[in-house]
Short mmCIF file of N, CA, C and O in Angstrom, two decimals:
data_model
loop_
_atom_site.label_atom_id
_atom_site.label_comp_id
_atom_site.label_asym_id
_atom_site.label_seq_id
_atom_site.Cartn_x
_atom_site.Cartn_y
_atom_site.Cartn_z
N UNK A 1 -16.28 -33.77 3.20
CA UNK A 1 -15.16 -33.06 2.61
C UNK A 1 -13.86 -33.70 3.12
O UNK A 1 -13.61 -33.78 4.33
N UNK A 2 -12.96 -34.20 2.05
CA UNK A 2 -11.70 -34.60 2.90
C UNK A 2 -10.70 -33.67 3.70
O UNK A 2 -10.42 -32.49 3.48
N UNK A 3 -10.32 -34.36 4.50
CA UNK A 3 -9.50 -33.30 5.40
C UNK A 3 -8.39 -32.45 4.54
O UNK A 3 -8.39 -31.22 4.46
N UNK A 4 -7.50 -33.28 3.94
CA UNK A 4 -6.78 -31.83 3.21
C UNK A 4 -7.15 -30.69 2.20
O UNK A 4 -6.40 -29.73 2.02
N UNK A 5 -8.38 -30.86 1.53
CA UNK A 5 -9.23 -29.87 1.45
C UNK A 5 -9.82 -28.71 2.22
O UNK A 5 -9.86 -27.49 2.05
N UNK A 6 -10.29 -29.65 3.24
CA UNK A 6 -10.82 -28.64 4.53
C UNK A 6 -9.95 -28.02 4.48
O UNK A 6 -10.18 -27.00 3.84
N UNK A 7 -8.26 -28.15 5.13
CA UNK A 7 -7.75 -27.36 5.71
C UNK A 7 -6.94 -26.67 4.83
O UNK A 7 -6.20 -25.78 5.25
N UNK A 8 -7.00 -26.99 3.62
CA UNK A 8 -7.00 -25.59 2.43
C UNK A 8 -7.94 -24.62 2.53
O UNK A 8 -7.51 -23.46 2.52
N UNK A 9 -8.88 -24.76 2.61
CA UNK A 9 -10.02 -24.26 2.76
C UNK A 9 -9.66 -23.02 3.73
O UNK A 9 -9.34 -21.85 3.51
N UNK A 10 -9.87 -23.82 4.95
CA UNK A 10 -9.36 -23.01 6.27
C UNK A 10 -8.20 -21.55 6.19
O UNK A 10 -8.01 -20.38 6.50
N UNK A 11 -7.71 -22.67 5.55
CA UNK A 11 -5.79 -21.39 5.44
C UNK A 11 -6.53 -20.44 4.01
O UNK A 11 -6.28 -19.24 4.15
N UNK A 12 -7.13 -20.66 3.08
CA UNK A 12 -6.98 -19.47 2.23
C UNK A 12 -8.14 -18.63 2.88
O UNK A 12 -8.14 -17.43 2.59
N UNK A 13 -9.40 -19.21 3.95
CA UNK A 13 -10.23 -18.31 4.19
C UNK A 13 -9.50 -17.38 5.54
O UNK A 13 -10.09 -16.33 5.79
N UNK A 14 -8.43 -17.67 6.31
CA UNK A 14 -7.50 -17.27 7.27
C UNK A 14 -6.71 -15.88 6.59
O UNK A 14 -6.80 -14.69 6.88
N UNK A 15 -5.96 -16.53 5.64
CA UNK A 15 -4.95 -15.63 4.39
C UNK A 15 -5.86 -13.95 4.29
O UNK A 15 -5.54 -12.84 4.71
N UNK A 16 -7.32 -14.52 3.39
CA UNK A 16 -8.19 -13.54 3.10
C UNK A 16 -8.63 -12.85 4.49
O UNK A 16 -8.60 -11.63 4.34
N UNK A 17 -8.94 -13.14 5.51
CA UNK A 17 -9.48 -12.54 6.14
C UNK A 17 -8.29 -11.57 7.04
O UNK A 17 -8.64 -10.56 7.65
N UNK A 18 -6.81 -12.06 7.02
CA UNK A 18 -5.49 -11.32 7.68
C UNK A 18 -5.50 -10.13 6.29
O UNK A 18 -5.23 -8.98 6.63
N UNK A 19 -5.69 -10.27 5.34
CA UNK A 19 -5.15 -9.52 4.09
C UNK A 19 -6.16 -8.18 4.01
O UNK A 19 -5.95 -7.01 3.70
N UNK A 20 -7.64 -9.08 4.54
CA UNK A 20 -9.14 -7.48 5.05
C UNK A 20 -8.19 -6.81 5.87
O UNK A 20 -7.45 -5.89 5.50
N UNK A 21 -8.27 -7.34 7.07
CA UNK A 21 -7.82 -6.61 8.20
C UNK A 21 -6.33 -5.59 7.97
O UNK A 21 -6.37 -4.40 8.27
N UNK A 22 -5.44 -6.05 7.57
CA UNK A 22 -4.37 -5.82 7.27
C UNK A 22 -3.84 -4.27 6.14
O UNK A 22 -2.81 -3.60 6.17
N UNK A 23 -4.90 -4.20 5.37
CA UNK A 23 -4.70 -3.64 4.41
C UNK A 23 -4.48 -2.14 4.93
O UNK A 23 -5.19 -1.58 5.77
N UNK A 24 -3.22 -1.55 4.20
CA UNK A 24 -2.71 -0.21 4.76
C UNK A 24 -3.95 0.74 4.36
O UNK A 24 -4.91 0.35 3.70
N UNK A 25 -3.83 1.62 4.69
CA UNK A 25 -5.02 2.83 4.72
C UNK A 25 -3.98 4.31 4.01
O UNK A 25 -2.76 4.48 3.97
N UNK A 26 -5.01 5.10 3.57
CA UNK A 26 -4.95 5.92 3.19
C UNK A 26 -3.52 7.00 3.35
O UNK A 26 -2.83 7.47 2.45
N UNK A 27 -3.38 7.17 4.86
CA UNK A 27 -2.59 7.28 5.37
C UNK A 27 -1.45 6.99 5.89
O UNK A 27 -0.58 7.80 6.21
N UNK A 28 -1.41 5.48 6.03
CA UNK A 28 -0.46 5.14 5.89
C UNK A 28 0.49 4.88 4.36
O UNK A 28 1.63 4.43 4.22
N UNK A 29 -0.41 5.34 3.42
CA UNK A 29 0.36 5.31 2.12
C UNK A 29 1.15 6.46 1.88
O UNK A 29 2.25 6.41 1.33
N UNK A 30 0.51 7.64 2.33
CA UNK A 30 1.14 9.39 2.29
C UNK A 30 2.01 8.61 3.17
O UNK A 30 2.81 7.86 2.62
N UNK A 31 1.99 8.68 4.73
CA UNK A 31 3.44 8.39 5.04
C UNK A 31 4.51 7.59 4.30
O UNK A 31 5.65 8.05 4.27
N UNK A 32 4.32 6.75 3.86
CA UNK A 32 5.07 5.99 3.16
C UNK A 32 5.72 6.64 2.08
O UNK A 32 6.95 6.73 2.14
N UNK A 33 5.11 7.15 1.04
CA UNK A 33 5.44 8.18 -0.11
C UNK A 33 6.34 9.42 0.66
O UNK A 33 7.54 9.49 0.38
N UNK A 34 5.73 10.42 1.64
CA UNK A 34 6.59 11.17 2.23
C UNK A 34 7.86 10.61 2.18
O UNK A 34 8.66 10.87 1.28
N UNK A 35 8.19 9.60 3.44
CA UNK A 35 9.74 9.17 3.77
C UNK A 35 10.31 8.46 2.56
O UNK A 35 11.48 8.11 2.74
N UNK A 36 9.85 8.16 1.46
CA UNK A 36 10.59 7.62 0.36
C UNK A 36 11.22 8.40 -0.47
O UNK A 36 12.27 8.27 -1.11
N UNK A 37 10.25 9.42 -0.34
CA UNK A 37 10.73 10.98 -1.48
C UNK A 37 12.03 11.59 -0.49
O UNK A 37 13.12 12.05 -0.84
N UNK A 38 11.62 11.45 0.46
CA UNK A 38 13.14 12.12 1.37
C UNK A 38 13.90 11.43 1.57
O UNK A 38 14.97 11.97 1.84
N UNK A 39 13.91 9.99 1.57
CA UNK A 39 15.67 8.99 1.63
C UNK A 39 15.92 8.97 -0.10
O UNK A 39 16.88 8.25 -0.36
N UNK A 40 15.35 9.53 -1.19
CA UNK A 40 15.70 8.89 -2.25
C UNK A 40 16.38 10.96 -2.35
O UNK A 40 17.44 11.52 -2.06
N UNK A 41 15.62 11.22 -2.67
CA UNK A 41 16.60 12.68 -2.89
C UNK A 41 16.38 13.84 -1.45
O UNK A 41 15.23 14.15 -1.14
N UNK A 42 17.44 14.34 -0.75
CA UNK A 42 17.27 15.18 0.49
C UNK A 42 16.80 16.27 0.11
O UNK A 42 16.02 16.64 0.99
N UNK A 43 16.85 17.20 -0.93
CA UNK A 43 16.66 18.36 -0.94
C UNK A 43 15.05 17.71 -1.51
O UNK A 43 14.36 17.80 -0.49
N UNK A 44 14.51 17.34 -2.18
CA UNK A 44 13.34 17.27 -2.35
C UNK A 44 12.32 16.82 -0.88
O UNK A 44 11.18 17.22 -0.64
N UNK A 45 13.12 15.93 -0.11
CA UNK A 45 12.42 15.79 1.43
C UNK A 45 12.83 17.27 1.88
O UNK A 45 12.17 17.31 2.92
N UNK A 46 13.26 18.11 1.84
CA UNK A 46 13.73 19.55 2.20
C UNK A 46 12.49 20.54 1.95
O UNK A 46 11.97 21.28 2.77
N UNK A 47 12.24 20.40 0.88
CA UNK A 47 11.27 21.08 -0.23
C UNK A 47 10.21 20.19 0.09
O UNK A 47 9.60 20.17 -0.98
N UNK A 48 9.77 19.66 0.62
CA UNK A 48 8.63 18.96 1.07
C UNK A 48 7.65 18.48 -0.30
O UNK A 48 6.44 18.66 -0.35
N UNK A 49 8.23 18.03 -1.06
CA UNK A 49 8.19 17.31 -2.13
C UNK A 49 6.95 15.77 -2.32
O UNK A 49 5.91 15.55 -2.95
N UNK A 50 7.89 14.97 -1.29
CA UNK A 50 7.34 14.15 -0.78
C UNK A 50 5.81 14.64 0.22
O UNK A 50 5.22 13.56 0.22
N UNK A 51 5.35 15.15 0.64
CA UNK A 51 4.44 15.45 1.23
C UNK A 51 3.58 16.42 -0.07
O UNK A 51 2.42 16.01 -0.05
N UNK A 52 3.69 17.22 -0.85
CA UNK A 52 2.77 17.46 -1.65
C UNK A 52 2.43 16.08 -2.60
O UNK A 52 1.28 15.65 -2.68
N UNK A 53 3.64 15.41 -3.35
CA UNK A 53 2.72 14.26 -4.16
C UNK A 53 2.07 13.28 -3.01
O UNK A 53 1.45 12.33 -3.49
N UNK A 54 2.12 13.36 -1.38
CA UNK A 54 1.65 12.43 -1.16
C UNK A 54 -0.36 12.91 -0.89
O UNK A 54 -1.39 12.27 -1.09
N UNK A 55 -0.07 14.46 -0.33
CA UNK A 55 -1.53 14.92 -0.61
C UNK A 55 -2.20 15.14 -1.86
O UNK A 55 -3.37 15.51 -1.79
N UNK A 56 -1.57 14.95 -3.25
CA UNK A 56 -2.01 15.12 -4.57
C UNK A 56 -2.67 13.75 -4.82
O UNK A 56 -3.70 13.53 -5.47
N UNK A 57 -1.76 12.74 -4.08
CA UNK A 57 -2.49 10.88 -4.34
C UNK A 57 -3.71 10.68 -4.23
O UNK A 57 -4.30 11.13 -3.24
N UNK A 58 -4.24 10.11 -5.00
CA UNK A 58 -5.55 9.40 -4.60
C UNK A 58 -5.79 8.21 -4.32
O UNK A 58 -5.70 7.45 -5.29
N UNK A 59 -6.11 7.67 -3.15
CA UNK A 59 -6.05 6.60 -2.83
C UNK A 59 -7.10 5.47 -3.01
O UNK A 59 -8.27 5.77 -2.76
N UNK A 60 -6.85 4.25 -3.41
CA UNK A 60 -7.96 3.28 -4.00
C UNK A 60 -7.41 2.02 -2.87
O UNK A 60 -6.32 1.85 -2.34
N UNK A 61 -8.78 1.24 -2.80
CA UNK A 61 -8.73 -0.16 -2.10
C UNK A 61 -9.43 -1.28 -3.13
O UNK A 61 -10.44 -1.12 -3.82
N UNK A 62 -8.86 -2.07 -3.06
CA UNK A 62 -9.44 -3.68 -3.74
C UNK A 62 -9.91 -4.25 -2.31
O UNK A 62 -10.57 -5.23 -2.66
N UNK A 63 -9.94 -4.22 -1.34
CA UNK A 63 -10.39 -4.74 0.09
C UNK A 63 -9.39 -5.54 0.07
O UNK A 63 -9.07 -5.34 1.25
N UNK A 64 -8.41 -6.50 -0.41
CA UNK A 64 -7.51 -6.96 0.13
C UNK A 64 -5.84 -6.22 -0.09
O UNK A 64 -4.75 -6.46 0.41
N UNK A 65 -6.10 -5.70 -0.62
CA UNK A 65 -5.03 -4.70 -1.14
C UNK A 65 -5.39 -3.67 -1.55
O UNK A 65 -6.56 -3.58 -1.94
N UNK A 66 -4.23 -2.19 -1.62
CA UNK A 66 -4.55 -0.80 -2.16
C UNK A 66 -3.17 -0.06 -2.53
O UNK A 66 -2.03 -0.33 -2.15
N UNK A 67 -3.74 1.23 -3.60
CA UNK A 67 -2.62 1.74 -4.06
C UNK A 67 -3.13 2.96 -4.04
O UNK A 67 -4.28 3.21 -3.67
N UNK A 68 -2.06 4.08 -4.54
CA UNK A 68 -2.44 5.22 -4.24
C UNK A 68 -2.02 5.41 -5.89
O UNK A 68 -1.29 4.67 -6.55
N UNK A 69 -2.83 6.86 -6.39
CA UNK A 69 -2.03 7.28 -7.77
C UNK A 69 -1.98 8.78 -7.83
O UNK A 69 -2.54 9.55 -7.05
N UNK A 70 -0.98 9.21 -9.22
CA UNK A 70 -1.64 10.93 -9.34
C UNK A 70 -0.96 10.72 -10.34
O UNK A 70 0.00 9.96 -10.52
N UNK A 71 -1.69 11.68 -11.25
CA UNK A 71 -1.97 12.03 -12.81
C UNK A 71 -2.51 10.25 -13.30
O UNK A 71 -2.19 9.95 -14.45
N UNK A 72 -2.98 9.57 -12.80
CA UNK A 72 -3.26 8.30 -13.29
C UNK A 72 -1.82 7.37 -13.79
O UNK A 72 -1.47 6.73 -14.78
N UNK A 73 -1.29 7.71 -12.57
CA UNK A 73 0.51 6.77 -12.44
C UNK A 73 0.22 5.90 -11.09
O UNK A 73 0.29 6.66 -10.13
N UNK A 74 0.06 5.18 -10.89
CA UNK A 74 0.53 4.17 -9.39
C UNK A 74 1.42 4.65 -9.08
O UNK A 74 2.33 4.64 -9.91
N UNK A 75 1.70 5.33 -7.73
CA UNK A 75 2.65 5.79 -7.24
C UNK A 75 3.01 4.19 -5.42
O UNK A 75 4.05 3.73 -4.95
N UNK A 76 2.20 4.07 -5.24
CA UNK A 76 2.46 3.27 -4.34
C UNK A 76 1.39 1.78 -4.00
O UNK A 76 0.18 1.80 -3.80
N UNK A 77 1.86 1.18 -4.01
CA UNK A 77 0.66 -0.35 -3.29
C UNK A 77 1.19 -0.92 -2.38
O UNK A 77 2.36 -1.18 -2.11
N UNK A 78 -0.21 -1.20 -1.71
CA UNK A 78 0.26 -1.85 -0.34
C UNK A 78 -0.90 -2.76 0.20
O UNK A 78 -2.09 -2.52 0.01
N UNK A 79 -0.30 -4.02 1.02
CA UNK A 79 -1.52 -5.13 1.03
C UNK A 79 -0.36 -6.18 2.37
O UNK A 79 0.77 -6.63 2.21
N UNK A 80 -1.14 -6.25 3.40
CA UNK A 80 -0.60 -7.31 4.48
C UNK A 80 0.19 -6.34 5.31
O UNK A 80 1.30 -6.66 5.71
N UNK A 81 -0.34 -5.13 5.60
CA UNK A 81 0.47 -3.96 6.05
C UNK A 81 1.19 -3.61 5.72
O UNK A 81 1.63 -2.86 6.59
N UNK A 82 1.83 -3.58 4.83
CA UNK A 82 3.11 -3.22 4.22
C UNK A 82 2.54 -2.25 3.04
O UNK A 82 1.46 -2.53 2.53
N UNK A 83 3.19 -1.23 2.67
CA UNK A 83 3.30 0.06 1.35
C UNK A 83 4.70 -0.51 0.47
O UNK A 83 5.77 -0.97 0.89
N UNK A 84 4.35 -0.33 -0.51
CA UNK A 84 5.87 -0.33 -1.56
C UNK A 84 5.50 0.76 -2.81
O UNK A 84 4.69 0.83 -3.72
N UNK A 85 6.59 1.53 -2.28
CA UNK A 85 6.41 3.11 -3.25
C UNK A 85 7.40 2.89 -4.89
O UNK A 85 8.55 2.53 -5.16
N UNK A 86 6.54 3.22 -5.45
CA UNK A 86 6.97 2.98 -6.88
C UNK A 86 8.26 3.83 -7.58
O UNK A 86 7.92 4.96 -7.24
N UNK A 87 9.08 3.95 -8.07
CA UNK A 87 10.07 5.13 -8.66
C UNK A 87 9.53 5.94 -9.37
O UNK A 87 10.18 6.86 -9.86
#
């Protein structure tokens, strides 16, 4: 195998295996949804808003990435530790 192959090789089997490990969890997606619903409107973080759609979510994994949904909307995905909550 030539070497710059190999070490393609190497780095995307590296990539995949940081992206397993990495992938936010369940919980860390409700948190995420919580504090988004409360910096985007206060009285709805007031009204605990953010914390009911984040226990209404259902959360899914692809093993290298995951998202959460409710009523069958993507409300949030997240992959390499990181969450990004949807509007």
């Amino acid at each position: 195998m030539p070497k710059p192959l190999l070490q393609s090789a190497i780095a995307a089997i590296a990539i995949l295996a940081l992206a397993l490990v990495l992938n936010p969890s369940a919980e860390r997606h409700r948190a995420k949804i919580k504090q988004a619903v409360a910096e985007r409107n206060e009285l709805a973080g007031m009204l605990g808003v953010g914390k009911l759609t984040a226990l209404a979510s259902t959360y899914h994994s692809v093993a290298v990435a995951s998202y959460t949904t409710v009523n069958d909307r993507t409300v949030s995905v997240g992959a390499f530790g990181m969450v990004f909550v949807r509007e």
